[in-house]
Tab-separated table of C-alpha atoms in Angstrom:
chain	number	residue	atom	x	y	z
W	232	MET	CA	96.757	160.882	179.555
W	233	GLY	CA	99.948	162.090	177.882
W	234	ASN	CA	100.038	158.982	175.688
W	235	PHE	CA	96.492	159.635	174.429
W	236	MET	CA	97.447	163.211	173.497
W	237	ASP	CA	100.468	161.886	171.612
W	238	THR	CA	98.235	159.430	169.740
W	239	GLU	CA	95.801	162.215	168.855
W	240	GLN	CA	98.631	164.414	167.523
W	241	ILE	CA	100.011	161.533	165.442
W	242	LEU	CA	96.548	160.775	164.024
W	243	LEU	CA	95.851	164.441	163.243
W	244	SER	CA	99.103	164.572	161.334
W	245	ARG	CA	98.564	161.192	159.591
W	246	SER	CA	95.001	162.064	158.506
W	247	GLN	CA	95.730	165.733	157.680
W	248	SER	CA	93.040	166.606	160.282
W	249	LYS	CA	90.292	164.714	158.440
W	250	CYS	CA	88.057	161.783	159.374
W	251	GLU	CA	89.911	158.700	158.132
W	252	LEU	CA	86.626	157.141	157.009
W	253	CYS	CA	84.645	159.953	155.344
W	254	GLY	CA	87.042	162.928	155.085
W	255	ASN	CA	84.934	165.232	157.304
W	256	GLU	CA	87.050	167.930	159.004
W	257	HIS	CA	84.743	168.647	161.987
W	258	ASP	CA	84.211	167.068	165.430
W	259	LEU	CA	87.130	164.653	165.165
W	260	SER	CA	88.091	162.197	167.898
W	261	VAL	CA	90.357	159.200	168.400
W	262	PHE	CA	88.658	155.813	167.957
W	263	ALA	CA	90.500	152.727	169.254
W	264	VAL	CA	89.955	149.802	166.884
W	265	MET	CA	89.348	146.901	169.261
W	266	PRO	CA	91.036	144.738	170.343
W	267	SER	CA	93.487	147.605	170.741
W	268	ASP	CA	96.479	148.758	172.753
W	269	ASN	CA	95.321	152.372	172.131
W	270	SER	CA	98.429	153.110	170.064
W	271	ASP	CA	98.217	155.198	166.899
W	272	ASN	CA	98.662	151.973	164.872
W	273	GLN	CA	95.483	150.537	166.400
W	274	SER	CA	93.411	153.737	166.376
W	275	ILE	CA	91.855	155.968	163.752
W	276	LEU	CA	90.643	159.547	163.715
W	277	ILE	CA	86.924	159.789	162.967
W	278	CYS	CA	84.170	162.405	162.968
W	279	ASN	CA	81.017	162.380	165.115
W	280	ILE	CA	78.845	161.184	162.218
W	281	CYS	CA	80.974	158.052	161.718
W	282	HIS	CA	81.443	157.587	165.477
W	283	ASN	CA	77.706	157.650	166.208
W	284	SER	CA	76.838	154.871	163.781
W	285	ILE	CA	80.029	152.803	163.626
W	286	ASP	CA	78.639	150.058	165.901
W	287	ASN	CA	75.263	149.947	164.180
W	288	PRO	CA	75.820	151.291	160.648
W	289	LYS	CA	72.232	150.494	159.584
W	290	GLN	CA	70.840	152.923	162.162
W	291	GLY	CA	71.910	156.174	160.529
W	292	ASN	CA	72.034	157.196	156.890
W	293	ILE	CA	73.360	154.072	155.159
W	294	ASN	CA	74.390	156.148	152.131
W	295	HIS	CA	76.925	157.918	154.374
W	296	TRP	CA	78.992	154.715	154.217
W	297	HIS	CA	79.540	155.108	150.457
W	298	CYS	CA	82.625	157.000	151.709
W	299	LEU	CA	84.199	153.571	152.364
W	300	ASN	CA	84.518	153.211	148.595
W	301	ASP	CA	87.584	155.456	148.988
W	302	SER	CA	88.770	154.910	152.558
W	303	MET	CA	88.843	151.095	152.322
W	304	TRP	CA	91.927	151.502	150.084
W	305	SER	CA	93.835	153.234	152.897
W	306	SER	CA	97.304	151.888	153.624
W	307	ILE	CA	96.468	152.092	157.371
W	308	ALA	CA	95.484	148.637	158.689
W	309	ALA	CA	93.169	150.092	161.372
W	310	VAL	CA	91.174	151.957	158.691
W	311	GLN	CA	90.944	148.767	156.594
W	312	VAL	CA	89.688	146.815	159.635
W	313	VAL	CA	86.913	149.341	160.382
W	314	ALA	CA	85.906	149.510	156.695
W	315	TRP	CA	85.740	145.684	156.557
W	316	ARG	CA	83.618	145.510	159.729
W	317	ILE	CA	81.143	148.172	158.567
W	318	LEU	CA	80.834	146.688	155.062
W	319	THR	CA	80.302	143.235	156.603
W	320	LYS	CA	77.482	144.565	158.809
W	321	LEU	CA	75.898	146.258	155.771
W	322	SER	CA	76.531	143.445	153.259
W	323	SER	CA	72.818	142.615	152.939
W	324	GLU	CA	72.262	146.051	151.331
W	325	GLY	CA	73.918	144.960	148.069
W	326	TRP	CA	76.521	147.627	147.245
W	327	PRO	CA	78.571	147.044	150.448
W	328	GLN	CA	78.956	143.384	149.434
W	329	ASP	CA	80.392	144.533	146.082
W	330	LEU	CA	82.971	146.665	147.922
W	331	LEU	CA	83.716	143.801	150.329
W	332	ASP	CA	84.388	141.507	147.368
W	333	MET	CA	87.031	143.981	146.115
W	334	LEU	CA	88.608	144.655	149.527
W	335	TYR	CA	91.813	142.709	150.105
W	336	LEU	CA	93.181	142.387	153.639
W	337	ASP	CA	96.422	140.576	154.386
W	338	ASP	CA	96.083	137.606	156.772
W	339	GLU	CA	97.107	139.537	159.888
W	340	THR	CA	94.689	142.417	159.182
W	341	LEU	CA	91.833	140.034	158.350
W	342	THR	CA	92.421	138.139	161.620
W	343	TRP	CA	92.233	141.469	163.473
W	344	ALA	CA	89.015	142.433	161.640
W	345	GLN	CA	87.406	139.072	162.420
W	346	ALA	CA	88.603	138.990	166.044
W	347	MET	CA	86.142	141.632	167.135
W	348	ASP	CA	83.448	140.078	164.993
W	349	LYS	CA	83.825	136.722	166.756
W	350	ARG	CA	83.937	138.403	170.164
W	351	THR	CA	80.731	140.333	169.514
W	352	SER	CA	78.910	137.278	168.221
W	353	ASP	CA	80.070	135.251	171.247
W	354	GLU	CA	78.886	137.993	173.570
W	355	GLN	CA	75.693	138.546	171.648
W	356	THR	CA	72.821	137.225	173.708
W	357	LEU	CA	70.204	137.855	171.025
W	358	LYS	CA	69.264	134.619	169.308
W	359	HIS	CA	66.885	134.793	166.369
W	360	LYS	CA	64.604	131.734	166.385
W	361	ASP	CA	61.879	130.704	163.969
W	362	SER	CA	58.336	129.654	164.909
W	363	HIS	CA	59.623	126.179	165.888
W	364	GLY	CA	62.489	127.489	168.039
W	365	THR	CA	65.175	126.712	165.440
W	366	GLN	CA	68.007	129.235	165.460
W	367	LEU	CA	68.204	131.479	162.392
W	368	ASP	CA	71.452	132.764	160.935
W	369	SER	CA	72.216	135.492	158.436
W	370	GLY	CA	71.999	134.066	154.905
W	371	ASP	CA	69.383	131.394	155.774
W	372	THR	CA	66.279	130.732	153.701
W	373	VAL	CA	62.957	130.818	155.547
W	374	ILE	CA	59.385	129.940	154.557
W	375	LEU	CA	56.410	132.102	155.549
W	376	ILE	CA	53.908	130.143	157.670
W	377	LYS	CA	51.040	132.615	157.178
W	378	ASP	CA	49.909	135.258	154.690
W	379	LEU	CA	51.500	138.631	155.543
W	380	THR	CA	50.171	141.980	154.372
W	381	VAL	CA	53.172	144.111	153.448
W	382	LYS	CA	52.485	147.647	154.650
W	383	GLY	CA	53.233	150.361	152.130
W	384	ALA	CA	53.866	147.910	149.294
W	385	ASN	CA	50.253	146.983	148.430
W	386	PHE	CA	50.718	143.219	148.264
W	387	THR	CA	50.298	140.179	150.459
W	388	ALA	CA	53.178	137.750	150.869
W	389	LYS	CA	51.545	134.323	150.656
W	390	ARG	CA	52.074	131.472	153.075
W	391	GLY	CA	54.727	129.119	151.688
W	392	THR	CA	56.759	131.934	150.100
W	393	ALA	CA	60.505	131.298	150.431
W	394	VAL	CA	62.602	134.260	151.570
W	395	ARG	CA	66.246	133.666	150.674
W	396	ASN	CA	69.415	135.147	152.147
W	397	ILE	CA	67.803	136.760	155.203
W	398	SER	CA	69.657	139.175	157.471
W	399	LEU	CA	69.163	139.425	161.219
W	400	VAL	CA	68.075	142.686	162.863
W	401	THR	CA	70.883	143.085	165.409
W	402	ASP	CA	68.932	144.814	168.156
W	403	ASN	CA	65.684	142.804	167.961
W	404	ALA	CA	65.597	138.986	168.166
W	405	GLU	CA	62.026	138.918	166.824
W	406	HIS	CA	62.852	140.675	163.522
W	407	ILE	CA	64.625	139.512	160.380
W	408	GLU	CA	64.915	141.231	157.008
W	409	GLY	CA	64.444	139.720	153.588
W	410	LYS	CA	63.287	140.452	150.038
W	411	ILE	CA	59.824	139.531	148.823
W	412	GLU	CA	58.786	140.555	145.293
W	413	GLY	CA	61.844	142.812	145.113
W	414	GLN	CA	60.869	144.696	148.303
W	415	ARG	CA	63.161	144.558	151.335
W	416	ILE	CA	60.929	144.074	154.373
W	417	VAL	CA	61.130	143.311	158.075
W	418	ILE	CA	59.483	140.002	159.008
W	419	LEU	CA	58.586	138.754	162.476
W	420	THR	CA	60.427	135.503	163.284
W	421	LYS	CA	57.212	133.946	164.673
W	422	PHE	CA	55.780	133.930	161.121
W	423	VAL	CA	58.616	131.940	159.516
W	424	LYS	CA	60.194	128.516	159.646
W	425	LYS	CA	63.735	127.708	158.584
W	426	ALA	CA	63.839	125.970	155.195
């Protein structure tokens, strides 16, 4: 317990009592950046807002993560790792990919950032499969196998339409996201086949 208190004091001092991701000064707590030894070098100080959506950044207000535009340049490796992971999860949104393209991590930090990513994908039991049972991956191109009425957009996506660079909905194996006629929509996997 004493060690955790020491870590918290070090992080409060290092961050000047601000969230190391967004700069918020309220509801701060220590966040161990896995895989971690819980030391101050492998932990960051973050606010409740960041903490609540760090594992699933698409769930909350995605615009909140514009704060990474500043924090990704931190000299603290743990902050860089978290910024890289969040931007990677959000890369299908457009602007996070632009930030990711600018973000440079040294080899050791990049290995750390990817370590958790590999572990989560190994542990992930959700497999997105198309109408023929073929596994879908982020970035794939799929073809619609039936006409789909797009709610709220007043158009029908025709059978045979190619949807490029799809992203997988992490908490639902039956949903993928893609752009049709400039609109980002959720598509049921049973209505697509992998191109």
